[in-house]
JSON list of C-alpha atoms and ligand atoms in Angstrom, two decimals:
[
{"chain": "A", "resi": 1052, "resn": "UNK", "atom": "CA", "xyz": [185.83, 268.13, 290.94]},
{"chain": "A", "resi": 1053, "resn": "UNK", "atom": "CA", "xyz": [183.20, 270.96, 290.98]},
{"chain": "A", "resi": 1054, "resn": "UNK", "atom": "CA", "xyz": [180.41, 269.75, 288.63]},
{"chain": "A", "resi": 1055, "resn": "UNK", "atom": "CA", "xyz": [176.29, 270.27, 288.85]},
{"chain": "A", "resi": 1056, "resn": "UNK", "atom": "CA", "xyz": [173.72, 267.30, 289.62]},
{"chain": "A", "resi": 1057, "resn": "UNK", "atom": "CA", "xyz": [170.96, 268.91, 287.54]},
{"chain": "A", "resi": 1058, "resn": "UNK", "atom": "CA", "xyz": [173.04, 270.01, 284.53]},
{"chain": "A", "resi": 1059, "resn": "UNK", "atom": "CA", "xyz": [173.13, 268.62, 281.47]},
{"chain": "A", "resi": 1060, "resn": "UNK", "atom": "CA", "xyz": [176.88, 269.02, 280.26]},
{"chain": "A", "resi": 1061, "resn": "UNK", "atom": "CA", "xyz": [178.08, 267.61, 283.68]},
{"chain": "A", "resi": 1062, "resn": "UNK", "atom": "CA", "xyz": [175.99, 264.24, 283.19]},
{"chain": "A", "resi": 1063, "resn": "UNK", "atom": "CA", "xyz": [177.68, 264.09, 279.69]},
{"chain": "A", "resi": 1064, "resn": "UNK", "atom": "CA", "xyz": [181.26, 264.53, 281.65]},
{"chain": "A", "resi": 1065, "resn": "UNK", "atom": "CA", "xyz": [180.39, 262.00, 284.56]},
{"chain": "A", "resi": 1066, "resn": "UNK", "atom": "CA", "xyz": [179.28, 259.52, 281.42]},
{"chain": "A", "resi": 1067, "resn": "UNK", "atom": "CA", "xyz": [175.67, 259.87, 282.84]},
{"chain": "A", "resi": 1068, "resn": "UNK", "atom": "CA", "xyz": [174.34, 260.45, 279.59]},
{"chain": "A", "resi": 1069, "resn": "UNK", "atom": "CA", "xyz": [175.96, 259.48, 276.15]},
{"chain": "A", "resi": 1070, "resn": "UNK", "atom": "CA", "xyz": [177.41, 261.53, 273.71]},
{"chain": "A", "resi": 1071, "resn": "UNK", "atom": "CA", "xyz": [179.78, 261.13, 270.37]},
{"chain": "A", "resi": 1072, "resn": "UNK", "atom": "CA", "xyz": [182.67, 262.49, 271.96]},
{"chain": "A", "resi": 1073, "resn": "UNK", "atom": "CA", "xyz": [185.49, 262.93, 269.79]},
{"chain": "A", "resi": 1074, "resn": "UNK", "atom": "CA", "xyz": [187.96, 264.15, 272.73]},
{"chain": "A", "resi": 1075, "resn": "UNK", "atom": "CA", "xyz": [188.21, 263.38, 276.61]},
{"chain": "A", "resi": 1076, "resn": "UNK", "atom": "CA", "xyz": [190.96, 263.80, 278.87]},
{"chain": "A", "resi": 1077, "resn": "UNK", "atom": "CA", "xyz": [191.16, 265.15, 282.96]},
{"chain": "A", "resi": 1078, "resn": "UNK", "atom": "CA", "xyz": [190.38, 268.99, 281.41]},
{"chain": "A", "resi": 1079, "resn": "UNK", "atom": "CA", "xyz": [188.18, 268.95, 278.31]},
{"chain": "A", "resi": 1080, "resn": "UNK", "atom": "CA", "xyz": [185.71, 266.86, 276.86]},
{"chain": "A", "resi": 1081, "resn": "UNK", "atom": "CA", "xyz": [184.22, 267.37, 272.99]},
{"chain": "A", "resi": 1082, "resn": "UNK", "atom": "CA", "xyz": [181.61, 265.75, 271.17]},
{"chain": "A", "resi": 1083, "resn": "UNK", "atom": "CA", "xyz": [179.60, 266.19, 268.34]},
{"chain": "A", "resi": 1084, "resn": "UNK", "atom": "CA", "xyz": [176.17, 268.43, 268.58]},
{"chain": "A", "resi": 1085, "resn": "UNK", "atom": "CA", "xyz": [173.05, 267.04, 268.76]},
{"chain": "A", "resi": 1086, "resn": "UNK", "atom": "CA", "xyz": [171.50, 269.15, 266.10]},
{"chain": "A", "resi": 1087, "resn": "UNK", "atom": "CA", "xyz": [174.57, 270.72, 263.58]},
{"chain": "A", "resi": 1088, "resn": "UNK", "atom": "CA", "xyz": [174.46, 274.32, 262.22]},
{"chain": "A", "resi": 1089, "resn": "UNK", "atom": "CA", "xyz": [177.06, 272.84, 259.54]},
{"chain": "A", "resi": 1090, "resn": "UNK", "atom": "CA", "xyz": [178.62, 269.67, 257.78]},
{"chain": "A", "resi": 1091, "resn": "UNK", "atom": "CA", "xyz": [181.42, 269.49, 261.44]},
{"chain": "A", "resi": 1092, "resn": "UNK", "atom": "CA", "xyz": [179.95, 270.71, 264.68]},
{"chain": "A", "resi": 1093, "resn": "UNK", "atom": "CA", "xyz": [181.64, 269.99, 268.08]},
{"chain": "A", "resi": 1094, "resn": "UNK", "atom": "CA", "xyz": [180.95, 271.20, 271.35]},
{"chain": "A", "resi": 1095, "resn": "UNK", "atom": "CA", "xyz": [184.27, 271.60, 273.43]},
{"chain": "A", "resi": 1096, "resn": "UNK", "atom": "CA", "xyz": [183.74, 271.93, 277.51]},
{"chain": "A", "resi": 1097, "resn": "UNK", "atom": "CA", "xyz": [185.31, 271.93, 280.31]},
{"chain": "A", "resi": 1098, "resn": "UNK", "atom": "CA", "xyz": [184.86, 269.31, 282.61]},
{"chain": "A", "resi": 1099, "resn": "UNK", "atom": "CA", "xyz": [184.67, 271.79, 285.71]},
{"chain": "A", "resi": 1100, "resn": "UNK", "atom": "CA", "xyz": [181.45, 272.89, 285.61]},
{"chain": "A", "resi": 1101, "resn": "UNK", "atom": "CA", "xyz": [181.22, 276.84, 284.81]},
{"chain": "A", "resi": 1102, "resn": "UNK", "atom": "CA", "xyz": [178.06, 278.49, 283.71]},
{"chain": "A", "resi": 1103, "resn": "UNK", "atom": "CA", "xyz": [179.39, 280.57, 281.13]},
{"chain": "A", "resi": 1104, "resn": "UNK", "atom": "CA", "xyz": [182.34, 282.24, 279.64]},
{"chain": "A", "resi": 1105, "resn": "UNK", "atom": "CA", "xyz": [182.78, 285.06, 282.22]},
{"chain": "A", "resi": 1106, "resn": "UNK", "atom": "CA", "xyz": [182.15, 282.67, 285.28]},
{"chain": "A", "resi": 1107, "resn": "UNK", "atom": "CA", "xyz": [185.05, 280.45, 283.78]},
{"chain": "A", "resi": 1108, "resn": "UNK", "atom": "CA", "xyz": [187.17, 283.40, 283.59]},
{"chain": "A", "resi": 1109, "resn": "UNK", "atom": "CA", "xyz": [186.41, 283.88, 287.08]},
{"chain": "A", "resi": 1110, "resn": "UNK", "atom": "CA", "xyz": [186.97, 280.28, 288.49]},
{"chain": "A", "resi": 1111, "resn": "UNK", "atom": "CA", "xyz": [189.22, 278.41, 286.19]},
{"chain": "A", "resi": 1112, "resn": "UNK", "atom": "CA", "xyz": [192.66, 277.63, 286.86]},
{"chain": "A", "resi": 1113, "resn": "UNK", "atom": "CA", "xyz": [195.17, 278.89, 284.08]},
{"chain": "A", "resi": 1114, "resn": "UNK", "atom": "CA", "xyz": [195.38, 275.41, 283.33]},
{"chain": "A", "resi": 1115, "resn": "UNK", "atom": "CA", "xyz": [192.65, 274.38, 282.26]},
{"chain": "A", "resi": 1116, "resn": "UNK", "atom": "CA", "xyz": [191.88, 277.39, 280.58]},
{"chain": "A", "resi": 1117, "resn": "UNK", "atom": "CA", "xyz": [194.92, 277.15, 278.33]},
{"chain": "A", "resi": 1118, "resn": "UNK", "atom": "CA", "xyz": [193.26, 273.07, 277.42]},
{"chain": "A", "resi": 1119, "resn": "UNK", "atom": "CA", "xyz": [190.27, 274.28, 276.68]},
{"chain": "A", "resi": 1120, "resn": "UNK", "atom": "CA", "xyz": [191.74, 276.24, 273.76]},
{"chain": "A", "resi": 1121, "resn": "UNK", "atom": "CA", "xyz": [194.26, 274.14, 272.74]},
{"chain": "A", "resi": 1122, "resn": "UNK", "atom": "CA", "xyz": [191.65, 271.71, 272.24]},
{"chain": "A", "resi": 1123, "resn": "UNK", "atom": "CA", "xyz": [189.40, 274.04, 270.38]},
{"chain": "A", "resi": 1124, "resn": "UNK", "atom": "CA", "xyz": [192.85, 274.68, 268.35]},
{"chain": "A", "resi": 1125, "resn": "UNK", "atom": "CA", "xyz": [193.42, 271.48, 267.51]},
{"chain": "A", "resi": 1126, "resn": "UNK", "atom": "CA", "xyz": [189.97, 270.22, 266.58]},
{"chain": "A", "resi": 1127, "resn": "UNK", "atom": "CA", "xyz": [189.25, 273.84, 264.86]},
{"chain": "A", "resi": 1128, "resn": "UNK", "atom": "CA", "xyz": [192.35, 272.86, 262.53]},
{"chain": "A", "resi": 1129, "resn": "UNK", "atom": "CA", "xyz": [191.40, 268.92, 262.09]},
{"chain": "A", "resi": 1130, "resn": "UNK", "atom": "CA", "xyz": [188.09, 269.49, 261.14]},
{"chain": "A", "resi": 1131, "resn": "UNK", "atom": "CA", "xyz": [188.75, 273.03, 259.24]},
{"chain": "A", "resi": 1132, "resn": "UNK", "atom": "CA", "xyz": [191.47, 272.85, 256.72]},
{"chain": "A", "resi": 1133, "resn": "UNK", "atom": "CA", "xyz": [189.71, 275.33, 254.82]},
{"chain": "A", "resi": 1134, "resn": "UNK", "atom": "CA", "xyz": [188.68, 277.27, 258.07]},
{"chain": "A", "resi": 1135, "resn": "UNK", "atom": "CA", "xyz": [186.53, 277.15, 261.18]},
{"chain": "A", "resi": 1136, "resn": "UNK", "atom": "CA", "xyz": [184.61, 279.10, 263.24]},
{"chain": "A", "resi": 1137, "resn": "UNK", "atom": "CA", "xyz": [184.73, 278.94, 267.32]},
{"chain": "A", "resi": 1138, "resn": "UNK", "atom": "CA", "xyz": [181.45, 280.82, 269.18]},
{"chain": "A", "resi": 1139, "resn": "UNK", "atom": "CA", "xyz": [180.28, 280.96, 272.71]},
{"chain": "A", "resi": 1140, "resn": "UNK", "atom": "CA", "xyz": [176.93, 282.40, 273.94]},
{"chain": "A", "resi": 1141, "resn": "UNK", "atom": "CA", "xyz": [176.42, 283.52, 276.79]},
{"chain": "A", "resi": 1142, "resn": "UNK", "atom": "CA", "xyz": [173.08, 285.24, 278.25]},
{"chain": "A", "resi": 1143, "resn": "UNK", "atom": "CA", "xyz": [169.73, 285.28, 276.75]},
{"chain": "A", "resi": 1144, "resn": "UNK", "atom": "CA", "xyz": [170.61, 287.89, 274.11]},
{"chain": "A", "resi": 1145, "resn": "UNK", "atom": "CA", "xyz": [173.27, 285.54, 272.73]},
{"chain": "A", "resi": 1146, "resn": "UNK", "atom": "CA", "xyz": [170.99, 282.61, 272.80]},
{"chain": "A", "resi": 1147, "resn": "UNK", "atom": "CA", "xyz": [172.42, 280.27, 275.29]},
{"chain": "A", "resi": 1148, "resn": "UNK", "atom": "CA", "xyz": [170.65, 277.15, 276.27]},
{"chain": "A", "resi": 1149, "resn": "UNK", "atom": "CA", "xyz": [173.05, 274.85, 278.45]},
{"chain": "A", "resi": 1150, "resn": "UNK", "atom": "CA", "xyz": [174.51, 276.89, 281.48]},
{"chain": "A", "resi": 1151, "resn": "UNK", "atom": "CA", "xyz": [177.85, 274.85, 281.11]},
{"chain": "A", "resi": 1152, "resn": "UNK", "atom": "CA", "xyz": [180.40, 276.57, 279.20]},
{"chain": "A", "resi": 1153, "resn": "UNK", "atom": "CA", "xyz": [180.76, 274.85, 275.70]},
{"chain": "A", "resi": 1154, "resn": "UNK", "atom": "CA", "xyz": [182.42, 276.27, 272.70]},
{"chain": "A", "resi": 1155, "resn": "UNK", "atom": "CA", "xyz": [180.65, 275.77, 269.23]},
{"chain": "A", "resi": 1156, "resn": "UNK", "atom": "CA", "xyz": [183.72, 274.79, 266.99]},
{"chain": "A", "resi": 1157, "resn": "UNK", "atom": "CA", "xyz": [181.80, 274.86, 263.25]},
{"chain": "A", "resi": 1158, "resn": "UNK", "atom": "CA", "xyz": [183.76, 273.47, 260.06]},
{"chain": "A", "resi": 1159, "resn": "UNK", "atom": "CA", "xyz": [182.55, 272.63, 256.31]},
{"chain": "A", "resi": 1160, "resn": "UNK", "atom": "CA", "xyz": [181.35, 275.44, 255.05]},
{"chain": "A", "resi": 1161, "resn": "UNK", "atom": "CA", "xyz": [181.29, 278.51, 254.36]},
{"chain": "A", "resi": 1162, "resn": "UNK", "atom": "CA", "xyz": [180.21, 281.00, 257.02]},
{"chain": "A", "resi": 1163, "resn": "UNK", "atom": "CA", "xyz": [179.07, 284.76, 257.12]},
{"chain": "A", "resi": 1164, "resn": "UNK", "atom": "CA", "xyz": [179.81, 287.77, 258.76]},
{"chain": "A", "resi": 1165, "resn": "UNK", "atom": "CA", "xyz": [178.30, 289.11, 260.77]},
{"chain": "A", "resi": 1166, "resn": "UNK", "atom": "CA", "xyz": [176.83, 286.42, 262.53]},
{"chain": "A", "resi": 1167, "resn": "UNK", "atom": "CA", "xyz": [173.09, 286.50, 262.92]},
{"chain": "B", "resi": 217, "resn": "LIG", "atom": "P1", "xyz": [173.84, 277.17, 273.16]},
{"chain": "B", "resi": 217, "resn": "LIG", "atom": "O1", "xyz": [172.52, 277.51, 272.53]},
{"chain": "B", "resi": 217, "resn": "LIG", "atom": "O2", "xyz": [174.96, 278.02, 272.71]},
{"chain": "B", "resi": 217, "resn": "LIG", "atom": "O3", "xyz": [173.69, 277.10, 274.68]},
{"chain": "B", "resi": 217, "resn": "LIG", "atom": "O4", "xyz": [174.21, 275.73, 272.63]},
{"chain": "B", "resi": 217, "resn": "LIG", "atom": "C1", "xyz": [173.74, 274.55, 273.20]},
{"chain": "B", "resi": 217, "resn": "LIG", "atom": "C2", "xyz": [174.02, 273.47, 272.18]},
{"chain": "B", "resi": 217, "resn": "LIG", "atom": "O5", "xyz": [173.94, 272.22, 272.84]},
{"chain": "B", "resi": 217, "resn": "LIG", "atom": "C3", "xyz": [173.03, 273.42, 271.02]},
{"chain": "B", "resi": 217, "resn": "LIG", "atom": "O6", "xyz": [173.75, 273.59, 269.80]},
{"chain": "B", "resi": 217, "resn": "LIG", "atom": "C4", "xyz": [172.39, 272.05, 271.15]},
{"chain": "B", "resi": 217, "resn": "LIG", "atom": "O7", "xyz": [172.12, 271.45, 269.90]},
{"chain": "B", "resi": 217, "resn": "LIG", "atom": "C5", "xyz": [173.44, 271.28, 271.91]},
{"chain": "B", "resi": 217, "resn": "LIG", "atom": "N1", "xyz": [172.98, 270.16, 272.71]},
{"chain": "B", "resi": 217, "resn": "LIG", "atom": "C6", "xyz": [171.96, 270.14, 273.61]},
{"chain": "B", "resi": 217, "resn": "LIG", "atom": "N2", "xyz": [171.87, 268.93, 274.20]},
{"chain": "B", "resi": 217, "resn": "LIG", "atom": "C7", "xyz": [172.87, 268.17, 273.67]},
{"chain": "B", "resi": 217, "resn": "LIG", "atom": "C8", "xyz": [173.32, 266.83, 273.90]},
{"chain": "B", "resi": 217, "resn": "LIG", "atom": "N3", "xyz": [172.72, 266.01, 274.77]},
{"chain": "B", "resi": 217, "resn": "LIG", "atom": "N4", "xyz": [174.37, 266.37, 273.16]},
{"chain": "B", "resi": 217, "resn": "LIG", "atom": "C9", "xyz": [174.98, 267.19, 272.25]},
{"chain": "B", "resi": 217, "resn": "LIG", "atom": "N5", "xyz": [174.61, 268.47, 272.03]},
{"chain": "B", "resi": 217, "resn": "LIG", "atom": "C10", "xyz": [173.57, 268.95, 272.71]},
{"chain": "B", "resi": 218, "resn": "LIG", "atom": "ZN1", "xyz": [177.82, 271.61, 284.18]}
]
């Protein structure tokens, strides 16, 4: 398994450092953010370690590509009745912090558009 000593997201999927994970399995692993933008907030990743979206798209096998969004699917639609929101930044102007690919899944509330 391809996964980074020095990166944060990796240590959570090796178990190196804790995390309220709602979802684990050989693909994907999803827990709940450390600081929430709204009432449900979940990070989904995969547990190969990809810097971002477009390196993913790159590297990933169509495998676990197709988990990681059926898991953002079915957590989207557990925790979002109402409706839910699923973002990904990716390069300074987008604001990413942790070079592991993560999806924000965001539930319990309204949201606006456009995003900031
Ligand atoms: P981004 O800015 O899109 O790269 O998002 C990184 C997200 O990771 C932020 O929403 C942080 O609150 C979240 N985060 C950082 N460290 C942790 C951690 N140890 N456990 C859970 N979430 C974290
Ligand atoms: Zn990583």
């Amino acid at each position: 398994m391809s996964t980074d000593p020095t990166c944060l997201f990796c240590k959570i999927v090796r178990g190196e450092i804790p995390a309220s994970e709602v979802f684990r399995d050989a693909d994907v692993v999803a827990f709940h953010d450390l600081n929430p933008q709204a009432p449900q907030h979940v990070l989904v990743i995969p547990t190969e370690h990809a810097a971002n979206l477009s390196a993913f798209a790159r590297t990933a096998s169509a495998h676990a590509a197709q988990r990681l969004l059926q898991v953002c699917g079915e957590i989207g639609s557990s925790l979002g009745p109402a409706g839910y929101r699923v973002v990904t930044n990716e390069g300074g102007h987008a604001g990413q912090t942790v070079h592991h690919l993560h999806f924000h899944v965001l539930a319990g509330r309204e949201m606006s558009w456009p995003p900031g």
